PDB file of C-alpha atoms in Angstrom:
ATOM      1  CA  SER A 197      12.276 -16.102  16.504  1.00 67.00           C
ATOM      2  CA  GLY A 198      10.354 -13.057  18.429  1.00 91.00           C
ATOM      3  CA  ARG A 199      12.520 -10.498  16.735  1.00 96.00           C
ATOM      4  CA  PHE A 200      12.259  -7.844  14.470  1.00 97.00           C
ATOM      5  CA  ILE A 201      14.152  -5.016  13.047  1.00 94.00           C
ATOM      6  CA  ALA A 202      13.481  -1.639  13.346  1.00 96.00           C
ATOM      7  CA  GLU A 203      15.283   1.014  10.814  1.00 93.00           C
ATOM      8  CA  GLY A 204      15.933   4.640  10.887  1.00 93.00           C
ATOM      9  CA  LYS A 205      16.229   7.392  13.333  1.00 94.00           C
ATOM     10  CA  LEU A 206      12.290   8.018  14.043  1.00 95.00           C
ATOM     11  CA  VAL A 207      11.404   4.371  14.315  1.00 97.00           C
ATOM     12  CA  VAL A 208      14.492   3.066  16.437  1.00 96.00           C
ATOM     13  CA  GLU A 209      13.782   6.252  18.775  1.00 96.00           C
ATOM     14  CA  ARG A 210       9.988   5.153  18.795  1.00 97.00           C
ATOM     15  CA  LEU A 211      11.217   1.822  19.838  1.00 97.00           C
ATOM     16  CA  LEU A 212      13.451   2.781  22.304  1.00 96.00           C
ATOM     17  CA  ALA A 213      10.269   4.726  23.907  1.00 96.00           C
ATOM     18  CA  SER A 214       8.145   1.570  23.852  1.00 96.00           C
ATOM     19  CA  ARG A 215       6.828  -1.168  25.754  1.00 94.00           C
ATOM     20  CA  TYR A 216       9.025  -3.303  23.624  1.00 95.00           C
ATOM     21  CA  ASP A 217      12.895  -4.555  24.957  1.00 96.00           C
ATOM     22  CA  VAL A 218      15.690  -4.069  22.624  1.00 97.00           C
ATOM     23  CA  GLU A 219      17.995  -6.851  22.143  1.00 97.00           C
ATOM     24  CA  SER A 220      20.772  -4.574  20.469  1.00 97.00           C
ATOM     25  CA  LEU A 221      21.491  -1.483  18.510  1.00 95.00           C
ATOM     26  CA  LEU A 222      23.463  -1.130  15.519  1.00 93.00           C
ATOM     27  CA  LEU A 223      24.696   2.360  13.972  1.00 92.00           C
ATOM     28  CA  SER A 224      27.106   3.312  11.242  1.00 89.00           C
ATOM     29  CA  GLU A 225      30.365   5.521  12.051  1.00 89.00           C
ATOM     30  CA  ARG A 226      28.551   8.635  10.687  1.00 88.00           C
ATOM     31  CA  ARG A 227      25.578   8.041  12.869  1.00 89.00           C
ATOM     32  CA  LEU A 228      27.466   7.806  16.035  1.00 89.00           C
ATOM     33  CA  ALA A 229      26.062  11.344  17.435  1.00 89.00           C
ATOM     34  CA  LEU A 230      22.440   9.369  17.687  1.00 90.00           C
ATOM     35  CA  LEU A 231      23.634   7.850  20.986  1.00 90.00           C
ATOM     36  CA  GLU A 232      23.388  11.083  22.692  1.00 90.00           C
ATOM     37  CA  GLU A 233      19.836  11.631  21.442  1.00 91.00           C
ATOM     38  CA  PHE A 234      18.690   7.751  22.118  1.00 93.00           C
ATOM     39  CA  ALA A 235      17.478   6.887  25.499  1.00 91.00           C
ATOM     40  CA  VAL A 236      19.613   2.998  25.309  1.00 93.00           C
ATOM     41  CA  PRO A 237      19.073   1.355  28.176  1.00 93.00           C
ATOM     42  CA  ASP A 238      22.486   0.745  29.816  1.00 92.00           C
ATOM     43  CA  ALA A 239      22.306  -3.324  29.436  1.00 94.00           C
ATOM     44  CA  THR A 240      21.504  -2.964  25.702  1.00 95.00           C
ATOM     45  CA  PRO A 241      24.697  -3.861  23.400  1.00 96.00           C
ATOM     46  CA  VAL A 242      25.302  -1.220  20.998  1.00 96.00           C
ATOM     47  CA  TYR A 243      27.444  -1.875  17.687  1.00 94.00           C
ATOM     48  CA  VAL A 244      29.407   0.729  15.603  1.00 93.00           C
ATOM     49  CA  ILE A 245      30.583  -0.557  12.084  1.00 89.00           C
ATOM     50  CA  ALA A 246      31.840   1.153   9.028  1.00 87.00           C
ATOM     51  CA  GLU A 247      29.181   1.893   6.141  1.00 78.00           C
ATOM     52  CA  GLU A 248      30.925  -0.468   3.857  1.00 79.00           C
ATOM     53  CA  GLN A 249      30.379  -3.204   6.950  1.00 83.00           C
ATOM     54  CA  ALA A 250      27.049  -2.303   7.381  1.00 76.00           C
ATOM     55  CA  ARG A 251      26.185  -2.900   3.821  1.00 75.00           C
ATOM     56  CA  GLU A 252      27.949  -6.356   4.060  1.00 78.00           C
ATOM     57  CA  LEU A 253      26.154  -7.187   6.966  1.00 76.00           C
ATOM     58  CA  THR A 254      22.714  -6.513   6.198  1.00 74.00           C
ATOM     59  CA  GLY A 255      22.596  -7.321   2.848  1.00 69.00           C
ATOM     60  CA  PHE A 256      21.318  -3.805   1.508  1.00 69.00           C
ATOM     61  CA  ASN A 257      22.238  -0.147   1.250  1.00 70.00           C
ATOM     62  CA  PHE A 258      22.310   1.156   5.022  1.00 73.00           C
ATOM     63  CA  HIS A 259      21.565   4.557   4.056  1.00 73.00           C
ATOM     64  CA  ALA A 260      19.514   5.313   7.506  1.00 82.00           C
ATOM     65  CA  GLY A 261      23.057   4.335   9.229  1.00 88.00           C
ATOM     66  CA  VAL A 262      20.695   3.326  12.355  1.00 92.00           C
ATOM     67  CA  MET A 263      18.739  -0.136  13.221  1.00 93.00           C
ATOM     68  CA  ALA A 264      17.568  -1.897  16.303  1.00 96.00           C
ATOM     69  CA  CYS A 265      16.807  -5.462  16.995  1.00 97.00           C
ATOM     70  CA  GLY A 266      13.470  -5.589  19.137  1.00 97.00           C
ATOM     71  CA  LEU A 267      11.555  -8.188  20.902  1.00 97.00           C
ATOM     72  CA  ARG A 268       8.026  -9.120  20.272  1.00 94.00           C
ATOM     73  CA  GLY A 269       7.225 -10.287  23.996  1.00 86.00           C
ATOM     74  CA  SER A 270       3.948 -11.649  24.779  1.00 84.00           C
ATOM     75  CA  GLU A 271       1.274 -11.906  22.595  1.00 85.00           C
ATOM     76  CA  LEU A 272      -1.953  -9.560  23.073  1.00 83.00           C
ATOM     77  CA  ASP A 273      -5.167 -10.969  24.180  1.00 83.00           C
ATOM     78  CA  VAL A 274      -8.729  -9.658  22.905  1.00 86.00           C
ATOM     79  CA  ASP A 275      -9.737 -10.181  26.523  1.00 87.00           C
ATOM     80  CA  ASP A 276      -7.418  -8.330  28.401  1.00 84.00           C
ATOM     81  CA  LEU A 277      -7.793  -5.575  25.836  1.00 85.00           C
ATOM     82  CA  CYS A 278     -11.464  -5.193  26.440  1.00 87.00           C
ATOM     83  CA  ALA A 279     -11.127  -5.326  30.143  1.00 83.00           C
ATOM     84  CA  SER A 280      -9.475  -1.669  30.171  1.00 77.00           C
ATOM     85  CA  LEU A 281     -12.350  -0.236  27.866  1.00 80.00           C
ATOM     86  CA  PRO A 282     -14.025   2.553  29.025  1.00 72.00           C
ATOM     87  CA  PRO A 283     -17.863   1.801  29.252  1.00 70.00           C
ATOM     88  CA  PRO A 284     -20.189   3.330  26.758  1.00 64.00           C
ATOM     89  CA  THR A 285     -22.052   6.169  28.239  1.00 60.00           C
ATOM     90  CA  ASP A 286     -25.424   8.007  26.869  1.00 54.00           C
ATOM     91  CA  GLY A 287     -24.833   6.221  23.459  1.00 57.00           C
ATOM     92  CA  SER A 288     -21.379   7.960  23.040  1.00 59.00           C
ATOM     93  CA  ALA A 289     -18.215   6.372  21.626  1.00 62.00           C
ATOM     94  CA  PRO A 290     -15.376   6.790  23.766  1.00 64.00           C
ATOM     95  CA  ARG A 291     -11.924   6.826  22.301  1.00 64.00           C
ATOM     96  CA  GLY A 292     -10.349   3.726  21.608  1.00 72.00           C
ATOM     97  CA  SER A 293     -13.961   1.993  21.537  1.00 90.00           C
ATOM     98  CA  LEU A 294     -13.519   1.616  17.548  1.00 96.00           C
ATOM     99  CA  PHE A 295     -11.148  -1.335  16.343  1.00 97.00           C
ATOM    100  CA  VAL A 296     -10.104  -2.394  12.940  1.00 98.00           C
ATOM    101  CA  ALA A 297     -10.065  -5.632  11.702  1.00 98.00           C
ATOM    102  CA  CYS A 298      -8.401  -6.804   8.585  1.00 98.00           C
ATOM    103  CA  PRO A 299      -8.939 -10.778   7.415  1.00 96.00           C
ATOM    104  CA  ARG A 300      -6.138 -10.772   4.480  1.00 94.00           C
ATOM    105  CA  MET A 301      -4.024  -7.514   3.927  1.00 95.00           C
ATOM    106  CA  THR A 302      -1.105  -8.798   2.018  1.00 94.00           C
ATOM    107  CA  ASP A 303       0.540  -5.616   1.255  1.00 95.00           C
ATOM    108  CA  PRO A 304       3.234  -4.433   3.800  1.00 96.00           C
ATOM    109  CA  ASP A 305       2.973  -0.618   2.703  1.00 96.00           C
ATOM    110  CA  ASN A 306      -0.590  -0.924   2.906  1.00 96.00           C
ATOM    111  CA  LEU A 307      -0.315  -2.265   6.418  1.00 97.00           C
ATOM    112  CA  GLY A 308       2.313   0.156   7.449  1.00 98.00           C
ATOM    113  CA  SER A 309      -0.045   3.220   6.266  1.00 97.00           C
ATOM    114  CA  LEU A 310      -3.240   1.615   7.868  1.00 98.00           C
ATOM    115  CA  ILE A 311      -1.108   1.173  11.235  1.00 98.00           C
ATOM    116  CA  ARG A 312      -0.118   5.090  10.980  1.00 98.00           C
ATOM    117  CA  LEU A 313      -4.160   5.979  10.208  1.00 98.00           C
ATOM    118  CA  CYS A 314      -5.300   4.078  13.455  1.00 98.00           C
ATOM    119  CA  ARG A 315      -3.040   5.728  15.762  1.00 97.00           C
ATOM    120  CA  GLY A 316      -3.898   9.188  14.007  1.00 96.00           C
ATOM    121  CA  PHE A 317      -7.585   8.348  14.378  1.00 96.00           C
ATOM    122  CA  GLY A 318      -7.738   6.960  17.951  1.00 94.00           C
ATOM    123  CA  VAL A 319      -8.327   3.347  16.945  1.00 96.00           C
ATOM    124  CA  GLY A 320      -8.109   1.060  20.121  1.00 94.00           C
ATOM    125  CA  ALA A 321      -6.697  -1.740  18.393  1.00 96.00           C
ATOM    126  CA  LEU A 322      -5.866  -3.626  15.218  1.00 97.00           C
ATOM    127  CA  LEU A 323      -6.833  -7.205  14.584  1.00 98.00           C
ATOM    128  CA  LEU A 324      -5.282  -9.105  11.740  1.00 97.00           C
ATOM    129  CA  GLY A 325      -6.028 -12.426  10.378  1.00 96.00           C
ATOM    130  CA  HIS A 326      -3.567 -15.320   9.572  1.00 91.00           C
ATOM    131  CA  GLY A 327      -3.499 -13.954   6.036  1.00 87.00           C
ATOM    132  CA  CYS A 328      -2.275 -10.772   6.484  1.00 95.00           C
ATOM    133  CA  CYS A 329       1.472  -9.987   6.104  1.00 95.00           C
ATOM    134  CA  ASP A 330       3.791  -9.214   9.154  1.00 96.00           C
ATOM    135  CA  PRO A 331       2.997  -6.092  11.153  1.00 97.00           C
ATOM    136  CA  PHE A 332       6.745  -5.968  12.406  1.00 97.00           C
ATOM    137  CA  SER A 333       8.384  -6.470   9.001  1.00 96.00           C
ATOM    138  CA  ARG A 334      10.903  -3.784   8.441  1.00 93.00           C
ATOM    139  CA  ARG A 335       9.118  -2.404   5.514  1.00 94.00           C
ATOM    140  CA  THR A 336       5.820  -2.154   7.614  1.00 97.00           C
ATOM    141  CA  LEU A 337       7.498  -0.559  10.575  1.00 97.00           C
ATOM    142  CA  ARG A 338       9.434   1.747   8.202  1.00 95.00           C
ATOM    143  CA  VAL A 339       5.949   2.838   6.486  1.00 97.00           C
ATOM    144  CA  SER A 340       4.057   3.242   9.899  1.00 97.00           C
ATOM    145  CA  MET A 341       7.027   5.264  11.108  1.00 97.00           C
ATOM    146  CA  GLY A 342       7.111   3.389  14.216  1.00 96.00           C
ATOM    147  CA  ASN A 343       3.483   3.638  15.176  1.00 97.00           C
ATOM    148  CA  ALA A 344       3.153  -0.379  15.337  1.00 96.00           C
ATOM    149  CA  PHE A 345       4.549   0.176  18.928  1.00 97.00           C
ATOM    150  CA  GLU A 346       2.049   2.148  20.183  1.00 95.00           C
ATOM    151  CA  LEU A 347      -0.843   0.659  18.535  1.00 96.00           C
ATOM    152  CA  PRO A 348      -2.489  -2.804  20.139  1.00 94.00           C
ATOM    153  CA  VAL A 349      -1.960  -5.308  17.190  1.00 95.00           C
ATOM    154  CA  ILE A 350      -3.639  -8.834  17.623  1.00 95.00           C
ATOM    155  CA  GLU A 351      -2.662 -11.596  15.247  1.00 94.00           C
ATOM    156  CA  SER A 352      -5.144 -13.692  15.612  1.00 93.00           C
ATOM    157  CA  PRO A 353      -5.234 -17.270  13.881  1.00 92.00           C
ATOM    158  CA  GLN A 354      -9.008 -17.352  14.281  1.00 95.00           C
ATOM    159  CA  LEU A 355     -10.142 -13.862  13.661  1.00 96.00           C
ATOM    160  CA  GLN A 356     -13.802 -14.978  12.885  1.00 97.00           C
ATOM    161  CA  THR A 357     -14.262 -16.548  16.090  1.00 96.00           C
ATOM    162  CA  ASP A 358     -12.384 -13.225  17.671  1.00 96.00           C
ATOM    163  CA  LEU A 359     -14.739 -11.131  15.994  1.00 97.00           C
ATOM    164  CA  LEU A 360     -17.970 -13.000  17.006  1.00 96.00           C
ATOM    165  CA  GLY A 361     -16.835 -12.967  20.752  1.00 95.00           C
ATOM    166  CA  LEU A 362     -16.270  -9.162  20.711  1.00 96.00           C
ATOM    167  CA  ARG A 363     -19.736  -8.769  19.663  1.00 96.00           C
ATOM    168  CA  ASP A 364     -21.409 -11.164  21.606  1.00 94.00           C
ATOM    169  CA  ARG A 365     -19.169 -10.799  25.021  1.00 93.00           C
ATOM    170  CA  TYR A 366     -18.057  -7.041  24.676  1.00 93.00           C
ATOM    171  CA  GLY A 367     -21.254  -5.405  22.542  1.00 93.00           C
ATOM    172  CA  PHE A 368     -19.225  -4.366  19.615  1.00 96.00           C
ATOM    173  CA  GLN A 369     -20.865  -4.091  16.065  1.00 97.00           C
ATOM    174  CA  LEU A 370     -19.341  -5.239  13.009  1.00 98.00           C
ATOM    175  CA  SER A 371     -19.246  -2.851   9.839  1.00 98.00           C
ATOM    176  CA  ALA A 372     -17.958  -4.238   6.575  1.00 98.00           C
ATOM    177  CA  THR A 373     -16.350  -1.894   4.052  1.00 97.00           C
ATOM    178  CA  VAL A 374     -17.800  -2.602   0.721  1.00 94.00           C
ATOM    179  CA  LEU A 375     -18.249  -1.071  -2.985  1.00 89.00           C
ATOM    180  CA  ASP A 376     -22.015  -1.820  -3.195  1.00 89.00           C
ATOM    181  CA  GLY A 377     -24.671   0.566  -3.998  1.00 86.00           C
ATOM    182  CA  ALA A 378     -27.202  -0.930  -2.030  1.00 91.00           C
ATOM    183  CA  ALA A 379     -24.794  -0.498   1.282  1.00 95.00           C
ATOM    184  CA  LEU A 380     -25.247   2.794   3.708  1.00 96.00           C
ATOM    185  CA  PRO A 381     -23.653   5.578   2.230  1.00 96.00           C
ATOM    186  CA  LEU A 382     -20.603   6.530   4.875  1.00 96.00           C
ATOM    187  CA  GLU A 383     -22.110  10.262   5.455  1.00 95.00           C
ATOM    188  CA  SER A 384     -25.632   8.753   6.130  1.00 96.00           C
ATOM    189  CA  VAL A 385     -23.948   6.739   9.291  1.00 96.00           C
ATOM    190  CA  ARG A 386     -23.237   7.493  12.760  1.00 94.00           C
ATOM    191  CA  ARG A 387     -20.446   5.633  14.690  1.00 94.00           C
ATOM    192  CA  GLN A 388     -21.624   3.112  17.444  1.00 93.00           C
ATOM    193  CA  PRO A 389     -20.461   2.945  20.724  1.00 92.00           C
ATOM    194  CA  ARG A 390     -18.618   0.230  20.345  1.00 94.00           C
ATOM    195  CA  GLU A 391     -17.685  -0.698  16.489  1.00 97.00           C
ATOM    196  CA  ILE A 392     -15.293  -2.953  14.391  1.00 98.00           C
ATOM    197  CA  LEU A 393     -14.573  -1.883  11.013  1.00 98.00           C
ATOM    198  CA  LEU A 394     -13.504  -4.738   8.697  1.00 98.00           C
ATOM    199  CA  LEU A 395     -11.274  -4.035   5.666  1.00 98.00           C
ATOM    200  CA  GLY A 396     -10.934  -6.185   2.626  1.00 95.00           C
ATOM    201  CA  ASN A 397      -8.043  -7.379   0.847  1.00 88.00           C
ATOM    202  CA  GLU A 398      -6.131  -4.814  -1.579  1.00 79.00           C
ATOM    203  CA  ALA A 399      -7.124  -6.789  -4.840  1.00 83.00           C
ATOM    204  CA  ASP A 400     -10.334  -8.638  -3.661  1.00 87.00           C
ATOM    205  CA  GLY A 401     -12.233  -6.743  -1.075  1.00 91.00           C
ATOM    206  CA  LEU A 402     -14.155  -8.339   1.575  1.00 95.00           C
ATOM    207  CA  SER A 403     -15.175 -12.202   0.693  1.00 94.00           C
ATOM    208  CA  GLU A 404     -18.959 -12.703   1.049  1.00 96.00           C
ATOM    209  CA  ASP A 405     -18.170 -14.765   4.170  1.00 96.00           C
ATOM    210  CA  TRP A 406     -16.922 -11.833   5.972  1.00 97.00           C
ATOM    211  CA  ILE A 407     -19.528  -9.548   4.596  1.00 97.00           C
ATOM    212  CA  SER A 408     -22.191 -11.705   5.931  1.00 97.00           C
ATOM    213  CA  LEU A 409     -20.641 -11.893   9.599  1.00 97.00           C
ATOM    214  CA  CYS A 410     -21.071  -8.177   9.801  1.00 98.00           C
ATOM    215  CA  ASP A 411     -24.246  -6.030  11.092  1.00 98.00           C
ATOM    216  CA  ARG A 412     -24.069  -3.425   8.303  1.00 98.00           C
ATOM    217  CA  GLN A 413     -22.212  -2.672   5.093  1.00 98.00           C
ATOM    218  CA  LEU A 414     -20.866   0.930   4.642  1.00 98.00           C
ATOM    219  CA  THR A 415     -19.566   2.491   1.391  1.00 95.00           C
ATOM    220  CA  ILE A 416     -17.796   5.595  -0.153  1.00 94.00           C
ATOM    221  CA  PRO A 417     -19.996   6.847  -2.517  1.00 91.00           C
ATOM    222  CA  MET A 418     -17.781   7.897  -5.726  1.00 87.00           C
ATOM    223  CA  SER A 419     -17.994   9.073  -9.361  1.00 86.00           C
ATOM    224  CA  ALA A 420     -19.251   6.991 -11.918  1.00 76.00           C
ATOM    225  CA  GLY A 421     -16.668   4.889 -13.563  1.00 70.00           C
ATOM    226  CA  VAL A 422     -14.368   4.909 -10.655  1.00 75.00           C
ATOM    227  CA  ASP A 423     -14.224   1.154  -9.182  1.00 71.00           C
ATOM    228  CA  SER A 424     -12.511   1.640  -5.855  1.00 76.00           C
ATOM    229  CA  LEU A 425      -9.671   3.329  -3.962  1.00 86.00           C
ATOM    230  CA  ASN A 426      -6.372   2.070  -2.492  1.00 90.00           C
ATOM    231  CA  VAL A 427      -7.280   0.083   0.746  1.00 93.00           C
ATOM    232  CA  SER A 428      -5.113   2.293   3.216  1.00 94.00           C
ATOM    233  CA  VAL A 429      -6.922   5.514   1.610  1.00 94.00           C
ATOM    234  CA  ALA A 430     -10.327   4.294   1.858  1.00 94.00           C
ATOM    235  CA  ALA A 431      -9.622   3.486   5.568  1.00 97.00           C
ATOM    236  CA  GLY A 432      -8.507   7.160   6.357  1.00 97.00           C
ATOM    237  CA  ILE A 433     -11.933   8.450   4.974  1.00 96.00           C
ATOM    238  CA  PHE A 434     -13.819   5.924   6.793  1.00 97.00           C
ATOM    239  CA  LEU A 435     -11.919   6.343  10.200  1.00 98.00           C
ATOM    240  CA  HIS A 436     -12.045  10.212   9.901  1.00 96.00           C
ATOM    241  CA  TRP A 437     -15.880   9.956   9.287  1.00 96.00           C
ATOM    242  CA  LEU A 438     -16.519   7.515  12.207  1.00 96.00           C
ATOM    243  CA  GLN A 439     -14.427   9.451  14.568  1.00 92.00           C
ATOM    244  CA  ARG A 440     -16.384  12.660  13.986  1.00 88.00           C
ATOM    245  CA  SER A 441     -19.439  11.222  13.857  1.00 87.00           C
ATOM    246  CA  GLY A 442     -19.019   9.216  17.372  1.00 70.00           C
TER     247      GLY A 442
END
C-alpha cells in the first residue's frame, strides 16, 4: 500500500520532521496536548478518540497514545545516492562513505537496532536484500526510535548486482563479517575510503556465496567457547572500530 505506521511520541515527532509525508495522525484523548508540541502540517487530518476506541481500532493496547500513518514515497536509487558522495582525498574516508549491507536479516528488533547504530556511527546507507524484514514495520521503527526516517535505506531485489556495481563503478571495497580464525582480526584493519560492511543472518551468518563476493573478511576475536555475538551487538563493534580507524 506504500504506507507505514509510526507509533509513540518520539517516532511520530521524527516522522513529522522528516522528508516523508504524513497521511494522518491518531491520538487518544489523554495525549491531546501533544498537538502543541508536534509540527503537524495544516492539511494533515488529526483524529482524536477515546482510549477504549483506540484499542478496538488498532487491535492492541494503545499505551503510547499517538500514531501516524506515513507514506513511503519513491524508492532510493544506488546511483543517485553515490552521486552525492564526497570524493576520497589522501586515502581518508569521508563521513557517509561507509555503507552496511544485509542480505537476510529477518528479526525486526535486530534490524531496528542496526538502523539506530548506523545513524549513530555515520553510516551513509543501509542496503537490504529481499530476504530482510520490513525496515518500516511498526516494530522496527519503534526499536530504531525513528532513525529510519533519516538513514537512506535501499531495499534491493538484486543486492548482489548492486554491490558489484558499487565496487566496479564507485570504488567501494566489500568486507564480510565472519566467524573465522583465519579472517583479519578487527583491531588490525583500517577502514577503506569507500567500504561496504556485509552482515549475516542472525542464525546462520553470511553464506559462502556472499563471503566469496567480498574483498576481505573481518572477525571479532573472542574468548574460547563463545561462538558468536548478537548481530546488532557485533555490528556496533565493527562500526565503532571502522569509524575510529577511518
